[in-house]
Amino acid sequence: AQLTTITCTEAIMAMHHVTETSYHALQSLGDTACALAELADVIPSEDRYSALLRILSERLDSDMQAIQKEVHALWTFVPEVPDTEE
């Protein structure tokens, strides 16, 4: 296989693409966690699955916060995209 040489700018742009993609995936996961929490709130406590939904909702929210923290820490290593040369 032939190796391709890329410029520093291309590498930084690729990192930003991955960062943006992971940001959108994280936002989507956050929306799902919020939807599950809202569902758990409206199900009556007498329902036999209400406790399970609350536990799952709390765990998903906790995991989501941990993932966000880790991902945000990784994003700090992505350099700024340089201005394009004119």
PDB file of N, CA, C and O in Angstrom:
ATOM      1  N   ALA A   1       0.837  -1.181   0.000  1.00  0.00           N
ATOM      2  CA  ALA A   1       0.000   0.000   0.000  1.00  0.00           C
ATOM      3  C   ALA A   1       0.880   1.242   0.000  1.00  0.00           C
ATOM      4  O   ALA A   1       1.906   1.287   0.657  1.00  0.00           O
ATOM      5  N   GLN A   2       0.431   2.238  -0.719  1.00  0.00           N
ATOM      6  CA  GLN A   2       1.185   3.478  -0.841  1.00  0.00           C
ATOM      7  C   GLN A   2       0.818   4.415   0.305  1.00  0.00           C
ATOM      8  O   GLN A   2      -0.358   4.604   0.623  1.00  0.00           O
ATOM      9  N   LEU A   3       1.833   4.996   0.938  1.00  0.00           N
ATOM     10  CA  LEU A   3       1.596   5.962   2.008  1.00  0.00           C
ATOM     11  C   LEU A   3       1.382   7.335   1.398  1.00  0.00           C
ATOM     12  O   LEU A   3       1.996   7.689   0.402  1.00  0.00           O
ATOM     13  N   THR A   4       0.502   8.099   2.015  1.00  0.00           N
ATOM     14  CA  THR A   4       0.214   9.443   1.538  1.00  0.00           C
ATOM     15  C   THR A   4       0.771  10.444   2.539  1.00  0.00           C
ATOM     16  O   THR A   4       0.602  10.286   3.736  1.00  0.00           O
ATOM     17  N   THR A   5       1.435  11.451   2.032  1.00  0.00           N
ATOM     18  CA  THR A   5       1.947  12.511   2.886  1.00  0.00           C
ATOM     19  C   THR A   5       0.904  13.614   2.968  1.00  0.00           C
ATOM     20  O   THR A   5       0.365  14.039   1.958  1.00  0.00           O
ATOM     21  N   ILE A   6       0.609  14.027   4.213  1.00  0.00           N
ATOM     22  CA  ILE A   6      -0.350  15.119   4.388  1.00  0.00           C
ATOM     23  C   ILE A   6       0.336  16.266   5.107  1.00  0.00           C
ATOM     24  O   ILE A   6       1.319  16.071   5.817  1.00  0.00           O
ATOM     25  N   THR A   7      -0.187  17.445   4.911  1.00  0.00           N
ATOM     26  CA  THR A   7       0.384  18.620   5.553  1.00  0.00           C
ATOM     27  C   THR A   7      -0.112  18.710   6.993  1.00  0.00           C
ATOM     28  O   THR A   7      -1.076  18.052   7.383  1.00  0.00           O
ATOM     29  N   CYS A   8       0.538  19.534   7.744  1.00  0.00           N
ATOM     30  CA  CYS A   8       0.133  19.772   9.129  1.00  0.00           C
ATOM     31  C   CYS A   8      -1.293  20.323   9.171  1.00  0.00           C
ATOM     32  O   CYS A   8      -2.103  19.912  10.004  1.00  0.00           O
ATOM     33  N   THR A   9      -1.606  21.225   8.269  1.00  0.00           N
ATOM     34  CA  THR A   9      -2.948  21.806   8.208  1.00  0.00           C
ATOM     35  C   THR A   9      -3.991  20.731   7.933  1.00  0.00           C
ATOM     36  O   THR A   9      -5.055  20.708   8.557  1.00  0.00           O
ATOM     37  N   GLU A  10      -3.687  19.813   7.031  1.00  0.00           N
ATOM     38  CA  GLU A  10      -4.623  18.721   6.730  1.00  0.00           C
ATOM     39  C   GLU A  10      -4.833  17.825   7.946  1.00  0.00           C
ATOM     40  O   GLU A  10      -5.952  17.382   8.223  1.00  0.00           O
ATOM     41  N   ALA A  11      -3.768  17.580   8.691  1.00  0.00           N
ATOM     42  CA  ALA A  11      -3.872  16.760   9.899  1.00  0.00           C
ATOM     43  C   ALA A  11      -4.741  17.448  10.941  1.00  0.00           C
ATOM     44  O   ALA A  11      -5.590  16.818  11.577  1.00  0.00           O
ATOM     45  N   ILE A  12      -4.552  18.745  11.107  1.00  0.00           N
ATOM     46  CA  ILE A  12      -5.351  19.511  12.070  1.00  0.00           C
ATOM     47  C   ILE A  12      -6.810  19.539  11.633  1.00  0.00           C
ATOM     48  O   ILE A  12      -7.719  19.368  12.461  1.00  0.00           O
ATOM     49  N   MET A  13      -7.046  19.710  10.350  1.00  0.00           N
ATOM     50  CA  MET A  13      -8.422  19.706   9.843  1.00  0.00           C
ATOM     51  C   MET A  13      -9.082  18.352  10.106  1.00  0.00           C
ATOM     52  O   MET A  13     -10.250  18.286  10.481  1.00  0.00           O
ATOM     53  N   ALA A  14      -8.328  17.275   9.932  1.00  0.00           N
ATOM     54  CA  ALA A  14      -8.862  15.929  10.189  1.00  0.00           C
ATOM     55  C   ALA A  14      -9.205  15.777  11.665  1.00  0.00           C
ATOM     56  O   ALA A  14     -10.250  15.210  12.012  1.00  0.00           O
ATOM     57  N   MET A  15      -8.338  16.281  12.541  1.00  0.00           N
ATOM     58  CA  MET A  15      -8.621  16.219  13.986  1.00  0.00           C
ATOM     59  C   MET A  15      -9.898  16.982  14.319  1.00  0.00           C
ATOM     60  O   MET A  15     -10.701  16.538  15.138  1.00  0.00           O
ATOM     61  N   HIS A  16     -10.074  18.136  13.677  1.00  0.00           N
ATOM     62  CA  HIS A  16     -11.277  18.933  13.934  1.00  0.00           C
ATOM     63  C   HIS A  16     -12.525  18.216  13.434  1.00  0.00           C
ATOM     64  O   HIS A  16     -13.579  18.287  14.056  1.00  0.00           O
ATOM     65  N   HIS A  17     -12.396  17.506  12.310  1.00  0.00           N
ATOM     66  CA  HIS A  17     -13.535  16.745  11.791  1.00  0.00           C
ATOM     67  C   HIS A  17     -13.945  15.666  12.796  1.00  0.00           C
ATOM     68  O   HIS A  17     -15.128  15.484  13.082  1.00  0.00           O
ATOM     69  N   VAL A  18     -12.959  14.951  13.340  1.00  0.00           N
ATOM     70  CA  VAL A  18     -13.239  13.916  14.336  1.00  0.00           C
ATOM     71  C   VAL A  18     -13.839  14.540  15.593  1.00  0.00           C
ATOM     72  O   VAL A  18     -14.785  14.018  16.175  1.00  0.00           O
ATOM     73  N   THR A  19     -13.308  15.680  16.003  1.00  0.00           N
ATOM     74  CA  THR A  19     -13.822  16.362  17.190  1.00  0.00           C
ATOM     75  C   THR A  19     -15.267  16.781  16.977  1.00  0.00           C
ATOM     76  O   THR A  19     -16.115  16.582  17.848  1.00  0.00           O
ATOM     77  N   GLU A  20     -15.558  17.352  15.822  1.00  0.00           N
ATOM     78  CA  GLU A  20     -16.926  17.790  15.531  1.00  0.00           C
ATOM     79  C   GLU A  20     -17.882  16.606  15.485  1.00  0.00           C
ATOM     80  O   GLU A  20     -18.987  16.655  16.030  1.00  0.00           O
ATOM     81  N   THR A  21     -17.445  15.511  14.873  1.00  0.00           N
ATOM     82  CA  THR A  21     -18.274  14.311  14.783  1.00  0.00           C
ATOM     83  C   THR A  21     -18.551  13.746  16.175  1.00  0.00           C
ATOM     84  O   THR A  21     -19.686  13.383  16.490  1.00  0.00           O
ATOM     85  N   SER A  22     -17.524  13.689  17.006  1.00  0.00           N
ATOM     86  CA  SER A  22     -17.721  13.162  18.360  1.00  0.00           C
ATOM     87  C   SER A  22     -18.599  14.098  19.191  1.00  0.00           C
ATOM     88  O   SER A  22     -19.381  13.642  20.021  1.00  0.00           O
ATOM     89  N   TYR A  23     -18.501  15.400  18.934  1.00  0.00           N
ATOM     90  CA  TYR A  23     -19.354  16.363  19.627  1.00  0.00           C
ATOM     91  C   TYR A  23     -20.828  16.091  19.305  1.00  0.00           C
ATOM     92  O   TYR A  23     -21.669  16.042  20.199  1.00  0.00           O
ATOM     93  N   HIS A  24     -21.129  15.886  18.029  1.00  0.00           N
ATOM     94  CA  HIS A  24     -22.516  15.629  17.631  1.00  0.00           C
ATOM     95  C   HIS A  24     -23.017  14.298  18.196  1.00  0.00           C
ATOM     96  O   HIS A  24     -24.169  14.188  18.618  1.00  0.00           O
ATOM     97  N   ALA A  25     -22.158  13.292  18.217  1.00  0.00           N
ATOM     98  CA  ALA A  25     -22.542  11.997  18.787  1.00  0.00           C
ATOM     99  C   ALA A  25     -22.807  12.137  20.286  1.00  0.00           C
ATOM    100  O   ALA A  25     -23.769  11.565  20.810  1.00  0.00           O
ATOM    101  N   LEU A  26     -21.989  12.911  20.961  1.00  0.00           N
ATOM    102  CA  LEU A  26     -22.165  13.148  22.392  1.00  0.00           C
ATOM    103  C   LEU A  26     -23.456  13.913  22.659  1.00  0.00           C
ATOM    104  O   LEU A  26     -24.186  13.606  23.612  1.00  0.00           O
ATOM    105  N   GLN A  27     -23.755  14.891  21.817  1.00  0.00           N
ATOM    106  CA  GLN A  27     -25.008  15.639  21.953  1.00  0.00           C
ATOM    107  C   GLN A  27     -26.208  14.716  21.766  1.00  0.00           C
ATOM    108  O   GLN A  27     -27.193  14.799  22.499  1.00  0.00           O
ATOM    109  N   SER A  28     -26.135  13.826  20.803  1.00  0.00           N
ATOM    110  CA  SER A  28     -27.215  12.886  20.551  1.00  0.00           C
ATOM    111  C   SER A  28     -27.415  11.950  21.743  1.00  0.00           C
ATOM    112  O   SER A  28     -28.551  11.685  22.161  1.00  0.00           O
ATOM    113  N   LEU A  29     -26.317  11.465  22.301  1.00  0.00           N
ATOM    114  CA  LEU A  29     -26.399  10.611  23.477  1.00  0.00           C
ATOM    115  C   LEU A  29     -27.001  11.380  24.655  1.00  0.00           C
ATOM    116  O   LEU A  29     -27.813  10.839  25.412  1.00  0.00           O
ATOM    117  N   GLY A  30     -26.639  12.638  24.790  1.00  0.00           N
ATOM    118  CA  GLY A  30     -27.209  13.478  25.840  1.00  0.00           C
ATOM    119  C   GLY A  30     -28.708  13.656  25.675  1.00  0.00           C
ATOM    120  O   GLY A  30     -29.465  13.624  26.665  1.00  0.00           O
ATOM    121  N   ASP A  31     -29.144  13.836  24.437  1.00  0.00           N
ATOM    122  CA  ASP A  31     -30.585  13.955  24.163  1.00  0.00           C
ATOM    123  C   ASP A  31     -31.323  12.678  24.547  1.00  0.00           C
ATOM    124  O   ASP A  31     -32.418  12.717  25.116  1.00  0.00           O
ATOM    125  N   THR A  32     -30.705  11.535  24.270  1.00  0.00           N
ATOM    126  CA  THR A  32     -31.307  10.250  24.628  1.00  0.00           C
ATOM    127  C   THR A  32     -31.400  10.106  26.144  1.00  0.00           C
ATOM    128  O   THR A  32     -32.421   9.655  26.671  1.00  0.00           O
ATOM    129  N   ALA A  33     -30.344  10.497  26.841  1.00  0.00           N
ATOM    130  CA  ALA A  33     -30.347  10.426  28.307  1.00  0.00           C
ATOM    131  C   ALA A  33     -31.439  11.320  28.885  1.00  0.00           C
ATOM    132  O   ALA A  33     -32.153  10.922  29.820  1.00  0.00           O
ATOM    133  N   CYS A  34     -31.601  12.508  28.329  1.00  0.00           N
ATOM    134  CA  CYS A  34     -32.657  13.426  28.794  1.00  0.00           C
ATOM    135  C   CYS A  34     -34.042  12.854  28.517  1.00  0.00           C
ATOM    136  O   CYS A  34     -34.942  12.950  29.360  1.00  0.00           O
ATOM    137  N   ALA A  35     -34.215  12.257  27.360  1.00  0.00           N
ATOM    138  CA  ALA A  35     -35.513  11.669  27.011  1.00  0.00           C
ATOM    139  C   ALA A  35     -35.860  10.530  27.965  1.00  0.00           C
ATOM    140  O   ALA A  35     -37.011  10.420  28.420  1.00  0.00           O
ATOM    141  N   LEU A  36     -34.887   9.704  28.297  1.00  0.00           N
ATOM    142  CA  LEU A  36     -35.135   8.608  29.232  1.00  0.00           C
ATOM    143  C   LEU A  36     -35.469   9.152  30.620  1.00  0.00           C
ATOM    144  O   LEU A  36     -36.374   8.638  31.296  1.00  0.00           O
ATOM    145  N   ALA A  37     -34.778  10.206  31.039  1.00  0.00           N
ATOM    146  CA  ALA A  37     -35.067  10.816  32.343  1.00  0.00           C
ATOM    147  C   ALA A  37     -36.477  11.389  32.374  1.00  0.00           C
ATOM    148  O   ALA A  37     -37.199  11.242  33.370  1.00  0.00           O
ATOM    149  N   GLU A  38     -36.893  12.031  31.289  1.00  0.00           N
ATOM    150  CA  GLU A  38     -38.247  12.578  31.221  1.00  0.00           C
ATOM    151  C   GLU A  38     -39.286  11.462  31.233  1.00  0.00           C
ATOM    152  O   GLU A  38     -40.321  11.579  31.890  1.00  0.00           O
ATOM    153  N   LEU A  39     -39.009  10.373  30.546  1.00  0.00           N
ATOM    154  CA  LEU A  39     -39.919   9.234  30.551  1.00  0.00           C
ATOM    155  C   LEU A  39     -40.030   8.648  31.958  1.00  0.00           C
ATOM    156  O   LEU A  39     -41.131   8.349  32.428  1.00  0.00           O
ATOM    157  N   ALA A  40     -38.899   8.503  32.627  1.00  0.00           N
ATOM    158  CA  ALA A  40     -38.901   7.960  33.992  1.00  0.00           C
ATOM    159  C   ALA A  40     -39.701   8.849  34.935  1.00  0.00           C
ATOM    160  O   ALA A  40     -40.344   8.349  35.866  1.00  0.00           O
ATOM    161  N   ASP A  41     -39.694  10.150  34.694  1.00  0.00           N
ATOM    162  CA  ASP A  41     -40.434  11.090  35.552  1.00  0.00           C
ATOM    163  C   ASP A  41     -41.943  10.996  35.377  1.00  0.00           C
ATOM    164  O   ASP A  41     -42.694  11.276  36.310  1.00  0.00           O
ATOM    165  N   VAL A  42     -42.405  10.622  34.189  1.00  0.00           N
ATOM    166  CA  VAL A  42     -43.855  10.610  33.948  1.00  0.00           C
ATOM    167  C   VAL A  42     -44.504   9.254  34.222  1.00  0.00           C
ATOM    168  O   VAL A  42     -45.715   9.165  34.295  1.00  0.00           O
ATOM    169  N   ILE A  43     -43.685   8.218  34.375  1.00  0.00           N
ATOM    170  CA  ILE A  43     -44.260   6.901  34.670  1.00  0.00           C
ATOM    171  C   ILE A  43     -44.610   6.850  36.152  1.00  0.00           C
ATOM    172  O   ILE A  43     -43.778   7.169  37.009  1.00  0.00           O
ATOM    173  N   PRO A  44     -45.833   6.481  36.473  1.00  0.00           N
ATOM    174  CA  PRO A  44     -46.255   6.428  37.881  1.00  0.00           C
ATOM    175  C   PRO A  44     -45.388   5.465  38.698  1.00  0.00           C
ATOM    176  O   PRO A  44     -44.952   4.425  38.190  1.00  0.00           O
ATOM    177  N   SER A  45     -45.139   5.817  39.940  1.00  0.00           N
ATOM    178  CA  SER A  45     -44.288   4.978  40.791  1.00  0.00           C
ATOM    179  C   SER A  45     -44.893   3.602  41.037  1.00  0.00           C
ATOM    180  O   SER A  45     -44.188   2.663  41.393  1.00  0.00           O
ATOM    181  N   GLU A  46     -46.218   3.477  40.831  1.00  0.00           N
ATOM    182  CA  GLU A  46     -46.876   2.184  41.016  1.00  0.00           C
ATOM    183  C   GLU A  46     -46.558   1.210  39.877  1.00  0.00           C
ATOM    184  O   GLU A  46     -46.746  -0.003  40.020  1.00  0.00           O
ATOM    185  N   ASP A  47     -46.113   1.731  38.753  1.00  0.00           N
ATOM    186  CA  ASP A  47     -45.777   0.875  37.615  1.00  0.00           C
ATOM    187  C   ASP A  47     -44.604  -0.024  38.002  1.00  0.00           C
ATOM    188  O   ASP A  47     -43.634   0.431  38.602  1.00  0.00           O
ATOM    189  N   ARG A  48     -44.673  -1.278  37.634  1.00  0.00           N
ATOM    190  CA  ARG A  48     -43.644  -2.227  38.056  1.00  0.00           C
ATOM    191  C   ARG A  48     -42.281  -1.954  37.433  1.00  0.00           C
ATOM    192  O   ARG A  48     -41.261  -2.433  37.920  1.00  0.00           O
ATOM    193  N   TYR A  49     -42.231  -1.184  36.357  1.00  0.00           N
ATOM    194  CA  TYR A  49     -40.955  -0.868  35.716  1.00  0.00           C
ATOM    195  C   TYR A  49     -40.427   0.529  36.067  1.00  0.00           C
ATOM    196  O   TYR A  49     -39.356   0.913  35.606  1.00  0.00           O
ATOM    197  N   SER A  50     -41.143   1.264  36.872  1.00  0.00           N
ATOM    198  CA  SER A  50     -40.726   2.642  37.156  1.00  0.00           C
ATOM    199  C   SER A  50     -39.377   2.695  37.863  1.00  0.00           C
ATOM    200  O   SER A  50     -38.528   3.527  37.519  1.00  0.00           O
ATOM    201  N   ALA A  51     -39.146   1.813  38.828  1.00  0.00           N
ATOM    202  CA  ALA A  51     -37.860   1.815  39.539  1.00  0.00           C
ATOM    203  C   ALA A  51     -36.710   1.472  38.589  1.00  0.00           C
ATOM    204  O   ALA A  51     -35.644   2.098  38.640  1.00  0.00           O
ATOM    205  N   LEU A  52     -36.940   0.499  37.721  1.00  0.00           N
ATOM    206  CA  LEU A  52     -35.916   0.111  36.748  1.00  0.00           C
ATOM    207  C   LEU A  52     -35.584   1.278  35.820  1.00  0.00           C
ATOM    208  O   LEU A  52     -34.401   1.566  35.576  1.00  0.00           O
ATOM    209  N   LEU A  53     -36.611   1.958  35.323  1.00  0.00           N
ATOM    210  CA  LEU A  53     -36.367   3.099  34.430  1.00  0.00           C
ATOM    211  C   LEU A  53     -35.612   4.216  35.140  1.00  0.00           C
ATOM    212  O   LEU A  53     -34.726   4.838  34.555  1.00  0.00           O
ATOM    213  N   ARG A  54     -35.939   4.468  36.388  1.00  0.00           N
ATOM    214  CA  ARG A  54     -35.226   5.512  37.145  1.00  0.00           C
ATOM    215  C   ARG A  54     -33.759   5.148  37.332  1.00  0.00           C
ATOM    216  O   ARG A  54     -32.871   5.983  37.171  1.00  0.00           O
ATOM    217  N   ILE A  55     -33.504   3.883  37.667  1.00  0.00           N
ATOM    218  CA  ILE A  55     -32.116   3.439  37.857  1.00  0.00           C
ATOM    219  C   ILE A  55     -31.337   3.540  36.544  1.00  0.00           C
ATOM    220  O   ILE A  55     -30.218   4.060  36.517  1.00  0.00           O
ATOM    221  N   LEU A  56     -31.936   3.059  35.464  1.00  0.00           N
ATOM    222  CA  LEU A  56     -31.264   3.143  34.159  1.00  0.00           C
ATOM    223  C   LEU A  56     -31.017   4.590  33.760  1.00  0.00           C
ATOM    224  O   LEU A  56     -29.954   4.934  33.234  1.00  0.00           O
ATOM    225  N   SER A  57     -32.000   5.431  34.021  1.00  0.00           N
ATOM    226  CA  SER A  57     -31.870   6.845  33.686  1.00  0.00           C
ATOM    227  C   SER A  57     -30.731   7.492  34.467  1.00  0.00           C
ATOM    228  O   SER A  57     -29.910   8.229  33.912  1.00  0.00           O
ATOM    229  N   GLU A  58     -30.657   7.202  35.752  1.00  0.00           N
ATOM    230  CA  GLU A  58     -29.603   7.781  36.592  1.00  0.00           C
ATOM    231  C   GLU A  58     -28.226   7.270  36.177  1.00  0.00           C
ATOM    232  O   GLU A  58     -27.262   8.030  36.132  1.00  0.00           O
ATOM    233  N   ARG A  59     -28.138   5.986  35.865  1.00  0.00           N
ATOM    234  CA  ARG A  59     -26.849   5.421  35.437  1.00  0.00           C
ATOM    235  C   ARG A  59     -26.413   5.988  34.092  1.00  0.00           C
ATOM    236  O   ARG A  59     -25.241   6.294  33.886  1.00  0.00           O
ATOM    237  N   LEU A  60     -27.357   6.106  33.169  1.00  0.00           N
ATOM    238  CA  LEU A  60     -27.026   6.674  31.865  1.00  0.00           C
ATOM    239  C   LEU A  60     -26.561   8.114  32.020  1.00  0.00           C
ATOM    240  O   LEU A  60     -25.572   8.529  31.403  1.00  0.00           O
ATOM    241  N   ASP A  61     -27.242   8.872  32.873  1.00  0.00           N
ATOM    242  CA  ASP A  61     -26.848  10.267  33.103  1.00  0.00           C
ATOM    243  C   ASP A  61     -25.452  10.337  33.721  1.00  0.00           C
ATOM    244  O   ASP A  61     -24.620  11.143  33.302  1.00  0.00           O
ATOM    245  N   SER A  62     -25.186   9.476  34.681  1.00  0.00           N
ATOM    246  CA  SER A  62     -23.872   9.454  35.326  1.00  0.00           C
ATOM    247  C   SER A  62     -22.772   9.079  34.332  1.00  0.00           C
ATOM    248  O   SER A  62     -21.715   9.712  34.283  1.00  0.00           O
ATOM    249  N   ASP A  63     -23.037   8.043  33.531  1.00  0.00           N
ATOM    250  CA  ASP A  63     -22.061   7.634  32.510  1.00  0.00           C
ATOM    251  C   ASP A  63     -21.855   8.739  31.482  1.00  0.00           C
ATOM    252  O   ASP A  63     -20.727   8.980  31.037  1.00  0.00           O
ATOM    253  N   MET A  64     -22.934   9.400  31.124  1.00  0.00           N
ATOM    254  CA  MET A  64     -22.862  10.493  30.152  1.00  0.00           C
ATOM    255  C   MET A  64     -21.963  11.612  30.674  1.00  0.00           C
ATOM    256  O   MET A  64     -21.123  12.143  29.939  1.00  0.00           O
ATOM    257  N   GLN A  65     -22.119  11.969  31.923  1.00  0.00           N
ATOM    258  CA  GLN A  65     -21.294  13.031  32.503  1.00  0.00           C
ATOM    259  C   GLN A  65     -19.820  12.630  32.531  1.00  0.00           C
ATOM    260  O   GLN A  65     -18.939  13.450  32.240  1.00  0.00           O
ATOM    261  N   ALA A  66     -19.542  11.363  32.850  1.00  0.00           N
ATOM    262  CA  ALA A  66     -18.154  10.882  32.867  1.00  0.00           C
ATOM    263  C   ALA A  66     -17.546  10.910  31.462  1.00  0.00           C
ATOM    264  O   ALA A  66     -16.402  11.341  31.278  1.00  0.00           O
ATOM    265  N   ILE A  67     -18.313  10.464  30.478  1.00  0.00           N
ATOM    266  CA  ILE A  67     -17.831  10.466  29.090  1.00  0.00           C
ATOM    267  C   ILE A  67     -17.588  11.896  28.623  1.00  0.00           C
ATOM    268  O   ILE A  67     -16.569  12.190  27.991  1.00  0.00           O
ATOM    269  N   GLN A  68     -18.519  12.795  28.943  1.00  0.00           N
ATOM    270  CA  GLN A  68     -18.341  14.203  28.556  1.00  0.00           C
ATOM    271  C   GLN A  68     -17.051  14.766  29.130  1.00  0.00           C
ATOM    272  O   GLN A  68     -16.293  15.441  28.434  1.00  0.00           O
ATOM    273  N   LYS A  69     -16.797  14.483  30.383  1.00  0.00           N
ATOM    274  CA  LYS A  69     -15.592  14.993  31.036  1.00  0.00           C
ATOM    275  C   LYS A  69     -14.338  14.483  30.331  1.00  0.00           C
ATOM    276  O   LYS A  69     -13.414  15.247  30.057  1.00  0.00           O
ATOM    277  N   GLU A  70     -14.316  13.187  30.027  1.00  0.00           N
ATOM    278  CA  GLU A  70     -13.156  12.593  29.355  1.00  0.00           C
ATOM    279  C   GLU A  70     -12.976  13.150  27.947  1.00  0.00           C
ATOM    280  O   GLU A  70     -11.864  13.469  27.531  1.00  0.00           O
ATOM    281  N   VAL A  71     -14.058  13.257  27.203  1.00  0.00           N
ATOM    282  CA  VAL A  71     -13.980  13.744  25.827  1.00  0.00           C
ATOM    283  C   VAL A  71     -13.553  15.212  25.797  1.00  0.00           C
ATOM    284  O   VAL A  71     -12.708  15.600  24.984  1.00  0.00           O
ATOM    285  N   HIS A  72     -14.100  16.008  26.695  1.00  0.00           N
ATOM    286  CA  HIS A  72     -13.707  17.425  26.733  1.00  0.00           C
ATOM    287  C   HIS A  72     -12.218  17.556  27.049  1.00  0.00           C
ATOM    288  O   HIS A  72     -11.544  18.428  26.502  1.00  0.00           O
ATOM    289  N   ALA A  73     -11.709  16.682  27.917  1.00  0.00           N
ATOM    290  CA  ALA A  73     -10.275  16.708  28.219  1.00  0.00           C
ATOM    291  C   ALA A  73      -9.455  16.358  26.974  1.00  0.00           C
ATOM    292  O   ALA A  73      -8.410  16.959  26.718  1.00  0.00           O
ATOM    293  N   LEU A  74      -9.927  15.404  26.183  1.00  0.00           N
ATOM    294  CA  LEU A  74      -9.220  15.038  24.946  1.00  0.00           C
ATOM    295  C   LEU A  74      -9.253  16.169  23.928  1.00  0.00           C
ATOM    296  O   LEU A  74      -8.290  16.373  23.187  1.00  0.00           O
ATOM    297  N   TRP A  75     -10.371  16.882  23.874  1.00  0.00           N
ATOM    298  CA  TRP A  75     -10.490  17.959  22.894  1.00  0.00           C
ATOM    299  C   TRP A  75      -9.485  19.080  23.143  1.00  0.00           C
ATOM    300  O   TRP A  75      -9.135  19.807  22.222  1.00  0.00           O
ATOM    301  N   THR A  76      -9.001  19.222  24.365  1.00  0.00           N
ATOM    302  CA  THR A  76      -8.042  20.299  24.648  1.00  0.00           C
ATOM    303  C   THR A  76      -6.731  20.092  23.902  1.00  0.00           C
ATOM    304  O   THR A  76      -5.965  21.036  23.735  1.00  0.00           O
ATOM    305  N   PHE A  77      -6.479  18.861  23.439  1.00  0.00           N
ATOM    306  CA  PHE A  77      -5.237  18.578  22.720  1.00  0.00           C
ATOM    307  C   PHE A  77      -5.333  18.882  21.231  1.00  0.00           C
ATOM    308  O   PHE A  77      -4.330  18.814  20.524  1.00  0.00           O
ATOM    309  N   VAL A  78      -6.516  19.198  20.745  1.00  0.00           N
ATOM    310  CA  VAL A  78      -6.682  19.490  19.319  1.00  0.00           C
ATOM    311  C   VAL A  78      -6.304  20.951  19.081  1.00  0.00           C
ATOM    312  O   VAL A  78      -6.908  21.851  19.637  1.00  0.00           O
ATOM    313  N   PRO A  79      -5.273  21.181  18.257  1.00  0.00           N
ATOM    314  CA  PRO A  79      -4.849  22.566  18.005  1.00  0.00           C
ATOM    315  C   PRO A  79      -5.876  23.334  17.171  1.00  0.00           C
ATOM    316  O   PRO A  79      -6.741  22.745  16.518  1.00  0.00           O
ATOM    317  N   GLU A  80      -5.769  24.636  17.233  1.00  0.00           N
ATOM    318  CA  GLU A  80      -6.637  25.497  16.449  1.00  0.00           C
ATOM    319  C   GLU A  80      -6.330  25.316  14.956  1.00  0.00           C
ATOM    320  O   GLU A  80      -5.202  25.055  14.578  1.00  0.00           O
ATOM    321  N   VAL A  81      -7.370  25.464  14.154  1.00  0.00           N
ATOM    322  CA  VAL A  81      -7.170  25.407  12.700  1.00  0.00           C
ATOM    323  C   VAL A  81      -6.479  26.695  12.276  1.00  0.00           C
ATOM    324  O   VAL A  81      -6.954  27.787  12.585  1.00  0.00           O
ATOM    325  N   PRO A  82      -5.328  26.578  11.597  1.00  0.00           N
ATOM    326  CA  PRO A  82      -4.624  27.797  11.170  1.00  0.00           C
ATOM    327  C   PRO A  82      -5.428  28.539  10.091  1.00  0.00           C
ATOM    328  O   PRO A  82      -6.191  27.923   9.336  1.00  0.00           O
ATOM    329  N   ASP A  83      -5.252  29.841  10.069  1.00  0.00           N
ATOM    330  CA  ASP A  83      -5.897  30.639   9.009  1.00  0.00           C
ATOM    331  C   ASP A  83      -5.334  30.192   7.667  1.00  0.00           C
ATOM    332  O   ASP A  83      -4.144  29.865   7.541  1.00  0.00           O
ATOM    333  N   THR A  84      -6.188  30.193   6.670  1.00  0.00           N
ATOM    334  CA  THR A  84      -5.731  29.809   5.337  1.00  0.00           C
ATOM    335  C   THR A  84      -4.847  30.902   4.787  1.00  0.00           C
ATOM    336  O   THR A  84      -5.085  32.089   4.989  1.00  0.00           O
ATOM    337  N   GLU A  85      -3.817  30.469   4.092  1.00  0.00           N
ATOM    338  CA  GLU A  85      -2.900  31.439   3.501  1.00  0.00           C
ATOM    339  C   GLU A  85      -3.552  32.095   2.288  1.00  0.00           C
ATOM    340  O   GLU A  85      -4.250  31.454   1.529  1.00  0.00           O
ATOM    341  N   GLU A  86      -3.306  33.362   2.156  1.00  0.00           N
ATOM    342  CA  GLU A  86      -3.895  34.096   1.031  1.00  0.00           C
ATOM    343  C   GLU A  86      -2.909  34.286  -0.071  1.00  0.00           C
ATOM    344  O   GLU A  86      -1.770  34.310   0.053  1.00  0.00           O
TER     345      GLU A  86
END
